[in-house]
XYZ file of C-alpha atoms in Angstrom:
526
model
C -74.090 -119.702 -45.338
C -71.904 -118.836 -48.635
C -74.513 -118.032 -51.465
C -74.457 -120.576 -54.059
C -72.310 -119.422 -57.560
C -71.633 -120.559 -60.729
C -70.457 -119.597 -63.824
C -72.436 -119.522 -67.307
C -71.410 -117.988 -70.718
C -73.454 -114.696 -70.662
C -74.329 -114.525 -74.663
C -71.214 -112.249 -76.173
C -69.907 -111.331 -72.626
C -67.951 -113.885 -71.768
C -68.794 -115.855 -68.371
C -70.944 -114.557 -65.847
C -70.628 -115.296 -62.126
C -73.991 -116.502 -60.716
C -74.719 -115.851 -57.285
C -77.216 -113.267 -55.199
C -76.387 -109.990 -54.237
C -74.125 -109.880 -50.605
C -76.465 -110.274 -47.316
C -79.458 -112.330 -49.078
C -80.262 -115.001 -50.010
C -82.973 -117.718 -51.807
C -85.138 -119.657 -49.612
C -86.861 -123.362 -50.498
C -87.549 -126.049 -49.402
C -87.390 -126.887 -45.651
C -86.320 -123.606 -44.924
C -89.708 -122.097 -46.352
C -91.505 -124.241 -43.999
C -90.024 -122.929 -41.053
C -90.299 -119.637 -41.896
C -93.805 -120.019 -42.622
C -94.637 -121.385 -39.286
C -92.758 -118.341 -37.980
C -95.602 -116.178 -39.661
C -98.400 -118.263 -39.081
C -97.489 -118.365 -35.067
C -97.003 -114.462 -35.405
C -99.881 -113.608 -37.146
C -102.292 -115.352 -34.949
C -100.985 -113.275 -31.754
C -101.102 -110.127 -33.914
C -105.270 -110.856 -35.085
C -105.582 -111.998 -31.065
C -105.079 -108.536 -29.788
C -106.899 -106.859 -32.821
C -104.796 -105.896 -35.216
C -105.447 -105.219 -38.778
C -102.674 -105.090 -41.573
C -101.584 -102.669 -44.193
C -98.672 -102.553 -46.988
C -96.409 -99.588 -47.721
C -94.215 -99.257 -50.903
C -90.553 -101.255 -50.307
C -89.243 -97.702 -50.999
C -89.489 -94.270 -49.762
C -88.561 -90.918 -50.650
C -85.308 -90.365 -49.406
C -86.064 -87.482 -47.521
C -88.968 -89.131 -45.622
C -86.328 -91.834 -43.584
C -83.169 -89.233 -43.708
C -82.560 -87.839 -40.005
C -84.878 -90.863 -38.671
C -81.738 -93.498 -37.165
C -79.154 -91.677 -35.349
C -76.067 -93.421 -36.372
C -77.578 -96.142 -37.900
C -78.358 -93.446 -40.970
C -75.562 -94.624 -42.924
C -76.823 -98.054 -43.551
C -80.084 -96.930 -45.565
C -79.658 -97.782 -49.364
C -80.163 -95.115 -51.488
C -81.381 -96.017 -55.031
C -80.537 -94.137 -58.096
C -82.570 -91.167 -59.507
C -85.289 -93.051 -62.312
C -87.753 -90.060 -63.005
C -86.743 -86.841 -60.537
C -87.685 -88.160 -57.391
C -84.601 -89.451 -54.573
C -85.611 -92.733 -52.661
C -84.223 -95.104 -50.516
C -84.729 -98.745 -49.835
C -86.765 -98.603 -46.240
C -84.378 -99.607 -43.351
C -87.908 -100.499 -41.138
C -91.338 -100.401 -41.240
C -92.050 -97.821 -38.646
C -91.020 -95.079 -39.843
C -93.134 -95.852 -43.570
C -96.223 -96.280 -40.758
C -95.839 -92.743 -39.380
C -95.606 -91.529 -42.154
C -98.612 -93.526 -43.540
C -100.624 -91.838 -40.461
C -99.919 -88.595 -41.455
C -101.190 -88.966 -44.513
C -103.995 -90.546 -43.506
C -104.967 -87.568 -40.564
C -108.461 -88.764 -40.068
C -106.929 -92.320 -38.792
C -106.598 -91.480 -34.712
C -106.384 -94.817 -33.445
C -105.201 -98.171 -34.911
C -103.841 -101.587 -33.777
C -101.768 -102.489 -37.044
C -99.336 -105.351 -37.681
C -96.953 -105.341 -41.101
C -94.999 -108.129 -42.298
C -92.326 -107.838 -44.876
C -88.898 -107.032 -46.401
C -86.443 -103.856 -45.026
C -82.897 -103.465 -46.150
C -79.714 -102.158 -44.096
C -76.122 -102.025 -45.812
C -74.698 -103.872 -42.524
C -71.459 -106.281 -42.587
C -73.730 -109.575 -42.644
C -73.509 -112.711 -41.124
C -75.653 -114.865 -43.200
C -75.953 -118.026 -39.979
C -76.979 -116.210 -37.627
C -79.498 -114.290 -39.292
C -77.921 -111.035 -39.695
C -78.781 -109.984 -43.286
C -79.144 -107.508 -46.085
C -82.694 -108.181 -47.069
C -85.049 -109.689 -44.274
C -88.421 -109.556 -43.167
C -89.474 -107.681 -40.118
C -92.713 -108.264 -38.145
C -93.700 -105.380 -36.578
C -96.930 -104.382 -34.344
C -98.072 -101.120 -32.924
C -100.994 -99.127 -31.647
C -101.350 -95.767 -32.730
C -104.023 -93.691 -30.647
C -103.814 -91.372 -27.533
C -104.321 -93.269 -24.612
C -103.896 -93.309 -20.644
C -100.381 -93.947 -19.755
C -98.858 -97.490 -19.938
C -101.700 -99.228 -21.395
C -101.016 -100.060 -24.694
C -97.198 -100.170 -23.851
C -97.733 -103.486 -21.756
C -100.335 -104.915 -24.094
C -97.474 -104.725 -26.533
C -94.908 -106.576 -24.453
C -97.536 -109.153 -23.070
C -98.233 -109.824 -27.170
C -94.296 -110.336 -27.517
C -94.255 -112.635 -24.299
C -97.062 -114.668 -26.380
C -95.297 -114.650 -29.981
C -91.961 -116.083 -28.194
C -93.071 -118.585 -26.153
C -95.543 -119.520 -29.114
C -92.293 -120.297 -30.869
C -91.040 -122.162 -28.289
C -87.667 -120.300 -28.850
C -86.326 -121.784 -24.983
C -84.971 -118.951 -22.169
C -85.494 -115.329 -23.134
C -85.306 -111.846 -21.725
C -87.235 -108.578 -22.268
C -84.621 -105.898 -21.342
C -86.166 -102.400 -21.041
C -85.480 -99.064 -20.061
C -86.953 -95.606 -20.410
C -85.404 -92.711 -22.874
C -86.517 -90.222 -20.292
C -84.580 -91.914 -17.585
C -81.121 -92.009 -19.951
C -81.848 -88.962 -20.795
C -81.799 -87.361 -17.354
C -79.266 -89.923 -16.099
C -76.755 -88.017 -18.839
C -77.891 -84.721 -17.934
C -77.337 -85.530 -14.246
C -73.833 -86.809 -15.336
C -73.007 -83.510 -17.060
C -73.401 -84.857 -20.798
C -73.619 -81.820 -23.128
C -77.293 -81.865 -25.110
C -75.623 -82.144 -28.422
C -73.829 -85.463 -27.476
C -76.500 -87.453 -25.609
C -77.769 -89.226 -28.801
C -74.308 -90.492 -29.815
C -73.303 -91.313 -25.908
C -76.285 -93.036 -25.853
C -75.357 -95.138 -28.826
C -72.352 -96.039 -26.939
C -73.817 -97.355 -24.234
C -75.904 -99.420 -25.946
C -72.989 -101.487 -27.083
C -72.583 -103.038 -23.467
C -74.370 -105.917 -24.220
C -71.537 -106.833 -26.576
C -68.649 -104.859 -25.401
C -67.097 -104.308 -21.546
C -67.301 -101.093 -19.962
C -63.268 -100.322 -20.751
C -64.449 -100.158 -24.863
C -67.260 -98.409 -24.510
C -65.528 -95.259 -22.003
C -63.133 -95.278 -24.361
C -65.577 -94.834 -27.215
C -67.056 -92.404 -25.469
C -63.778 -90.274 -24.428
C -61.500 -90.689 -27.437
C -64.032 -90.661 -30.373
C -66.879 -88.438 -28.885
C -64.374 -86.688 -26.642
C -66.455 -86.475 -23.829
C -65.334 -85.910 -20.431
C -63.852 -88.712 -18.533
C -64.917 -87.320 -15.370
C -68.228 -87.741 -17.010
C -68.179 -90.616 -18.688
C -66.666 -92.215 -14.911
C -69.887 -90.688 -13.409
C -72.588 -92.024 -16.262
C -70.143 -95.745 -15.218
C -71.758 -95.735 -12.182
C -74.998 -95.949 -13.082
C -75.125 -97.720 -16.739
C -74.004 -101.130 -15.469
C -77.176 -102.025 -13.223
C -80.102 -103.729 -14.050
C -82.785 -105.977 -12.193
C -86.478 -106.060 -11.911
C -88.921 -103.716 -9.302
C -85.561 -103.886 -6.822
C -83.958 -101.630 -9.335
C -86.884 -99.277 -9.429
C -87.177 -99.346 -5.746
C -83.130 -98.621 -5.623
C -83.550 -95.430 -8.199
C -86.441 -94.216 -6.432
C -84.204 -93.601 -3.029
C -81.511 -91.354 -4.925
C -82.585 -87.913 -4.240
C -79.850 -86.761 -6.700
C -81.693 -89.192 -9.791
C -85.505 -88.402 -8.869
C -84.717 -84.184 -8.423
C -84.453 -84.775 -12.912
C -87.531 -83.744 -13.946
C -86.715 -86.228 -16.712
C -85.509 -89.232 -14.835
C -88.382 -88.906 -11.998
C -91.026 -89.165 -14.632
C -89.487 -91.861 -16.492
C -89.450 -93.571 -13.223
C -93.030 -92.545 -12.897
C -93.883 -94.777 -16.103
C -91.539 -97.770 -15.270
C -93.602 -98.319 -11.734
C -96.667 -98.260 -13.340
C -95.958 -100.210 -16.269
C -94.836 -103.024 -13.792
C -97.924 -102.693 -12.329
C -99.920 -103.895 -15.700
C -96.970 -106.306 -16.384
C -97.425 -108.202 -13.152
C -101.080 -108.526 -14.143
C -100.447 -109.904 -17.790
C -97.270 -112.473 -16.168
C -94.507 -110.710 -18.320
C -92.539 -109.977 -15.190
C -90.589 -112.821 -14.920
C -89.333 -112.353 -18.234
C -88.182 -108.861 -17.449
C -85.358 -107.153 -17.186
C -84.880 -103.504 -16.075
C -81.345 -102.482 -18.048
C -80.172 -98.934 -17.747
C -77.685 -99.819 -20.291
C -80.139 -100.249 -22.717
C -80.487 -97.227 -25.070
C -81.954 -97.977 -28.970
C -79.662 -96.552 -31.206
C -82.531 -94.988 -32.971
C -83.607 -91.125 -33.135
C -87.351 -91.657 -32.828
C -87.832 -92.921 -29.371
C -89.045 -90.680 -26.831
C -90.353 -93.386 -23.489
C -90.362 -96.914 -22.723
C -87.783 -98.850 -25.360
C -87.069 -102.460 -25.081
C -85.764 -105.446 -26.684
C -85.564 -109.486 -26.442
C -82.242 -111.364 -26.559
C -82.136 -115.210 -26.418
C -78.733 -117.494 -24.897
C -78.142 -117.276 -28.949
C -78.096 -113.724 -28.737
C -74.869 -112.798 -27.501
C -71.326 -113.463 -28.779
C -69.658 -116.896 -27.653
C -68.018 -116.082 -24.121
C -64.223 -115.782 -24.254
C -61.977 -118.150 -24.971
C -64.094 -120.206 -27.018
C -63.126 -121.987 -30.112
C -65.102 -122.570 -33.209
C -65.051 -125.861 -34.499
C -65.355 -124.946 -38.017
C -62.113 -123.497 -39.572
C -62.008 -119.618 -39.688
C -61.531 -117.380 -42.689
C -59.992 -114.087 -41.808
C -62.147 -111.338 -42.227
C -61.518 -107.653 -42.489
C -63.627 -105.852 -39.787
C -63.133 -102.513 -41.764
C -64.993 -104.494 -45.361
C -68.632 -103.726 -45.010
C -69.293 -106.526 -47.266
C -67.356 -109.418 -45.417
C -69.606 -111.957 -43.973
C -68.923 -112.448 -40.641
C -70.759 -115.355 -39.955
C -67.654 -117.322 -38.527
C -66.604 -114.273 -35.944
C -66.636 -115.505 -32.949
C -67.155 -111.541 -31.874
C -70.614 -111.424 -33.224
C -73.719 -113.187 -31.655
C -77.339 -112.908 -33.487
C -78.275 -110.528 -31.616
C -81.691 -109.143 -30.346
C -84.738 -110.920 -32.229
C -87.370 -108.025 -31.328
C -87.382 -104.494 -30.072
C -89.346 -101.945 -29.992
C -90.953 -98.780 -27.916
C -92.531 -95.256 -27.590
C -92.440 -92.953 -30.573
C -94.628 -90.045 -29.924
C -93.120 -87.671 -31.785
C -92.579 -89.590 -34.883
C -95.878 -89.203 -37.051
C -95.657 -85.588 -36.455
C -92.372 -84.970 -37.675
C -94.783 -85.621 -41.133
C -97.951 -84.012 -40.251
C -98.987 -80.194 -41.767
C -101.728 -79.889 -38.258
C -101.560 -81.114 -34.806
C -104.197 -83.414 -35.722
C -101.202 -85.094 -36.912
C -99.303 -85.323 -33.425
C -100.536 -89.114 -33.112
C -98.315 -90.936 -30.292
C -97.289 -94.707 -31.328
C -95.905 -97.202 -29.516
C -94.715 -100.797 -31.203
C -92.414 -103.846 -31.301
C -90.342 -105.075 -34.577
C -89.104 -108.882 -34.512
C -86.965 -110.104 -36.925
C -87.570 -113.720 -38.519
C -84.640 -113.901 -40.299
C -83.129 -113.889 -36.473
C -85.578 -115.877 -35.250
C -85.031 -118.294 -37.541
C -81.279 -119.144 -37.731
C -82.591 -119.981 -33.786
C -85.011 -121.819 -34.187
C -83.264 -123.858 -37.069
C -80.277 -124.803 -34.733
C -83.066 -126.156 -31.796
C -85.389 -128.161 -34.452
C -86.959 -130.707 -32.049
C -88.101 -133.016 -34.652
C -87.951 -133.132 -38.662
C -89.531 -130.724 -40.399
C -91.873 -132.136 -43.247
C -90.881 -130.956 -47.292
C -94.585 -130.145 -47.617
C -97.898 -129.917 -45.365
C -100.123 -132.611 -47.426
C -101.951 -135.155 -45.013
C -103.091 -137.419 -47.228
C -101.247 -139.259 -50.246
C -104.125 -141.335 -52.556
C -103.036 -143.993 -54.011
C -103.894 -147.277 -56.181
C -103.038 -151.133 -56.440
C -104.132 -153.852 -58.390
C -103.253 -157.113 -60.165
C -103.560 -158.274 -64.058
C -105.302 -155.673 -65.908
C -104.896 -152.841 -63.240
C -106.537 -149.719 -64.586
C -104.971 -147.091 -62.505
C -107.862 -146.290 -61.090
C -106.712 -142.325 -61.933
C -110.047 -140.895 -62.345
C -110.894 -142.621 -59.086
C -107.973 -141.211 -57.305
C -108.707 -137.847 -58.541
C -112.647 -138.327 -57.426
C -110.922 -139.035 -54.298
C -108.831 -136.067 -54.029
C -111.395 -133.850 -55.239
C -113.493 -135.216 -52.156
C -110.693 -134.617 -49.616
C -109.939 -130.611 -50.997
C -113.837 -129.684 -51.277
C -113.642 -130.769 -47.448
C -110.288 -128.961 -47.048
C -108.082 -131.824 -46.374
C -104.462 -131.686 -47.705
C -104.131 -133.905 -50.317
C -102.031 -135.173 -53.747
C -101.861 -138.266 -55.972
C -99.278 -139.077 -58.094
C -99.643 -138.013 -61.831
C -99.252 -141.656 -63.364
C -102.194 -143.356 -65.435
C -100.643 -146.776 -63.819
C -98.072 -145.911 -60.744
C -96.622 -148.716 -59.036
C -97.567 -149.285 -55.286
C -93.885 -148.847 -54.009
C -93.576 -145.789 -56.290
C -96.288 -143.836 -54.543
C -95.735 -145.261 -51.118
C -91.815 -143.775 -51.700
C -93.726 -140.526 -52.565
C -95.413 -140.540 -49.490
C -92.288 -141.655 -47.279
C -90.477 -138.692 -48.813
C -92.623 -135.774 -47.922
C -93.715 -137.255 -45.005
C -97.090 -137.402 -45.846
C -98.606 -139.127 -42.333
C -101.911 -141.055 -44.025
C -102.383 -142.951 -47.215
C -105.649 -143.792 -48.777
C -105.160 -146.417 -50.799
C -107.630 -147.517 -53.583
C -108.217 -151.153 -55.011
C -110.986 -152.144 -57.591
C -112.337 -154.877 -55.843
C -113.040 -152.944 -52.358
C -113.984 -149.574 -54.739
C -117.139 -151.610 -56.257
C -118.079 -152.519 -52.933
C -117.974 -148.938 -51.571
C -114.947 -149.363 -49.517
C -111.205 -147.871 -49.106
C -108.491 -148.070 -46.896
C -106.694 -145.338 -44.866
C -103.655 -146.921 -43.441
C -101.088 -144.413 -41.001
C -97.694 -143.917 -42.492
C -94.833 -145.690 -39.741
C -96.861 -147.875 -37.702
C -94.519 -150.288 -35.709
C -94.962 -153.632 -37.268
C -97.686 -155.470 -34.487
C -99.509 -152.870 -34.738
C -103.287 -153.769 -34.588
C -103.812 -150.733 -37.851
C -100.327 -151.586 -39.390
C -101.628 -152.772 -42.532
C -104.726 -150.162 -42.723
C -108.062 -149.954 -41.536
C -111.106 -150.119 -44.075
C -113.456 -147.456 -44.194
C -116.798 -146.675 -46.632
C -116.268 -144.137 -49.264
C -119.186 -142.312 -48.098
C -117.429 -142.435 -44.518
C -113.964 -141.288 -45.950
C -113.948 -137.398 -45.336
C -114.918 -138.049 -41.388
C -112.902 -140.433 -40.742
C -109.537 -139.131 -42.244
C -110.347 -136.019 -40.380
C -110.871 -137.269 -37.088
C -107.320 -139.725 -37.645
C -105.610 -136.309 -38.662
C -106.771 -133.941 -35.707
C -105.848 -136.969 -33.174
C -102.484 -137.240 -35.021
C -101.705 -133.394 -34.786
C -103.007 -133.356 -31.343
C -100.479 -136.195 -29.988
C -97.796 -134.656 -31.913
C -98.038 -130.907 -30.382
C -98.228 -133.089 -27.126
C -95.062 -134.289 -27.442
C -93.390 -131.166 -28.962
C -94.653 -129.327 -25.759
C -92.831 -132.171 -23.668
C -89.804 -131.808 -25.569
C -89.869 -128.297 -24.945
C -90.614 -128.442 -21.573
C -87.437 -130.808 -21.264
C -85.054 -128.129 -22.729
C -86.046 -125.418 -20.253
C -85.461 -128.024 -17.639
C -81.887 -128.400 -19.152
C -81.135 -125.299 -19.735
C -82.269 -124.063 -16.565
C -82.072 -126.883 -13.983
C -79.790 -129.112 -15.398
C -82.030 -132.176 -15.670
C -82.478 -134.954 -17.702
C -84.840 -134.618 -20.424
C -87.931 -137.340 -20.174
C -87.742 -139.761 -22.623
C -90.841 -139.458 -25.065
């Protein structure tokens, strides 16, 4: 999505090119409401599993995320020196929460969930989510507990938050730093070069084996003899058959650091076949987190959006060259890139006391990230049904004959009813609308109920609340009259039913796309 530009006469400057920064952009509208329902169905997993939130400042010291990201280091912005201290835009929000617990050294234990803005100087790809600016939603518990626990709490919460969004077929991929980290040792991977190896392995979900050995020979110049050896292993992945498979190869399990890696994966599976996340899992030993701070179980979720289009096909829109070597191209049109994973996350034990002055500050952490901006170019493209401008149930309106008053102070009596009871509500802000003017109103917001005032039935005590889009034979097509005294119960009860038949069919819907997508069938007409 190109940003919107346009060019105005900056006052003794000549003309000034509009637009927003590279990798962002403004949101309104529609768009808004999406995202918002993103939150809202995020949020409400997060306070399920008892989580309370904090803020940290959108930038650090520079020194607090330096040496943090591996690789990834040379995306962080770094902002100019305003008053002697060096910062940096944050590039996540865990690393701002470990530090945040070590300043904070009488906080132990905590289930805490952040929402908001990071920043990474990545090549963008505004469609499919891949941004500048964007909001992360991360959760994590904090605390020292037995082993496991809290790890599959964490990915039964993420199994919750994705089907909640009704985002279609997913997969939880998920390894173990311990077991990579043996696996290279095993494989003959000098110390010094198992972080960046293990960066380029994790590039096998977008790139075949050939690229990434020759990655690993001709730019890391490792071994090939070793990089052939660390090819045999890298490319499998499964579920508890895997583990099983692992567990029978005396040369893995005689690691001290793959056996007890191994030792964690069995008995998280355990817990996960308890909470039903199994069947959404998927044991990857090429899976490796790019990032530093890791130290156990790592993971993250990929969608059939995630991935690049398969070879061979062809975009339908035309395709502007772009040069892979600009980091400020927009990429949005290669077919190369996919949007990628929408959460990860994992074990950081070592993290918080990287900041800590006392080993009261050795907290271990474990947590999952998911980004909306990700989630949303997704669930944008599978929109089962319109999407509403604004949330407002109820439009009041007025009508008369000769003489018609208005009725605004009515209306607004009205309203003022409705919002005391918490119902969504507006009125249009003529003395003396016209009845097709505020029906239009209505129509173009979507607004589902209309209450509609008339000064003969308001003596009497009386309104109307007619449903918006009633087939014409309807028996309530032209409204149903109601007492005033009445109103606030009965427009409820129509709402709730409304909402209630209308999640019904979304869910059928729903169900009908997994059916597609993983059957083949027909969806069921609704």
């Amino acid at each position: 999505m190109a940003p919107k530009e346009k060019a105005v006469k900056e006052k003794g400057k000549g003309m000034l090119n509009l637009k927003v920064p590279k990798g962002t952009k403004d949101w309104e509208g529609k768009d808004m409401i999406i995202r918002d329902k993103i939150f809202g169905t995020i949020t409400d997993v997060f306070k399920r599993h008892g989580a309370v939130t904090i803020d940290t400042p959108v930038f650090e010291l520079r020194e607090v995320l330096t040496g943090k990201y591996g690789e990834d280091s040379k995306l962080i912005y770094d902002l100019a020196d305003q008053g002697g201290e060096i910062c940096s835009l944050r590039y996540d929000l865990t690393v701002p929460f470990a530090r945040w617990l070590a300043m904070n050294p009488s906080i132990q234990s905590i289930k805490r969930y952040h929402i908001a803005k990071v920043y990474r100087r990545d090549q963008p790809a505004m469609t499919k989510g891949r941004m500048r600016e964007f909001y992360q939603c991360d959760f994590d518990i904090a605390g020292v507990y037995d082993p496991m626990l809290p790890d599959a709490e964490i990915l039964r919460i993420t199994t919750e938050i994705l089907d909640g969004l009704n985002l279609g077929t997913y997969t939880i991929k998920i390894n173990h730093r311990q077991i990579l980290d043996g696996l290279f040792q095993i494989c003959g991977v000098p110390t010094d070069k198992i972080r960046t190896i293990s960066s380029a392995v994790d590039k096998l979900d977008k790139s075949p084996w050939e690229e990434v050995r020759k990655e690993m020979v001709d730019e890391k110049g490792l071994d090939p003899a070793v990089a052939d050896k660390i090819g045999e292993y890298v490319l499998k992945k499964g579920g508890r058959n895997l583990l099983v498979e692992l567990l029978k190869d005396e040369t893995l399990t005689s690691n001290e650091s793959f056996a007890a890696g191994l030792k964690d994966m069995g008995l998280l599976f355990d817990y996960l076949e308890i909470f039903n996340v199994m069947p959404k899992l998927s044991f990857d030993l090429s899976l490796a987190r790019g990032l530093d701070y890791y130290t156990g179980i790592i993971y993250e979720v990929v969608t059939e959006a995630s991935a690049p289009p398969a070879k061979g096909h062809k975009s339908k829109k035309p395709v502007k060259a772009v040069d892979p070597n600009d980091p400020d191209a927009d990429r949005s049109n290669d077919d190369s890139i996919g949007v990628g994973s929408i959460a990860a996350g994992g074990r950081y034990d070592e993290l918080v006391g990287m900041f800590a002055n006392s080993a009261k500050g050795q907290v271990p952490c474990v947590g999952i990230s998911f980004g909306v901006d990700r989630i949303f170019s997704i669930t944008k493209a599978k929109m089962l049904a319109e999407v509403r401008a604004n949330e407002v149930d109820v439009f009041v309106m007025a009508f008369g004959g000769k003489g018609f008053t208005g009725l605004v102070k009515e209306r607004m009596e009205v309203c003022r009813m409705l919002w005391d009871a918490g119902v969504k509500a507006e009125f249009s802000y003529k003395v003396k609308p016209k009845l097709p003017q505020q029906f239009a109103a209505a129509d173009k917001n979507g607004v589902p109920f209309a209450i509609v005032l008339g000064e003969d039935e308001m003596k009497e005590g009386k309104v109307k609340i007619k449903e918006m889009g009633l087939p014409e034979g309807h028996p309530d097509k032209n409204g149903v009259d109601v007492e005033l005294v009445n109103l606030v119960h009965e427009i409820k009860k129509r709402i709730a039913t409304k909402k209630e038949l209308e999640s019904d069919k979304v869910s059928v819907l729903a169900d009908d796309v997994a059916k597609v997508v993983l059957d083949g069938e027909k969806p069921t007409a609704v």
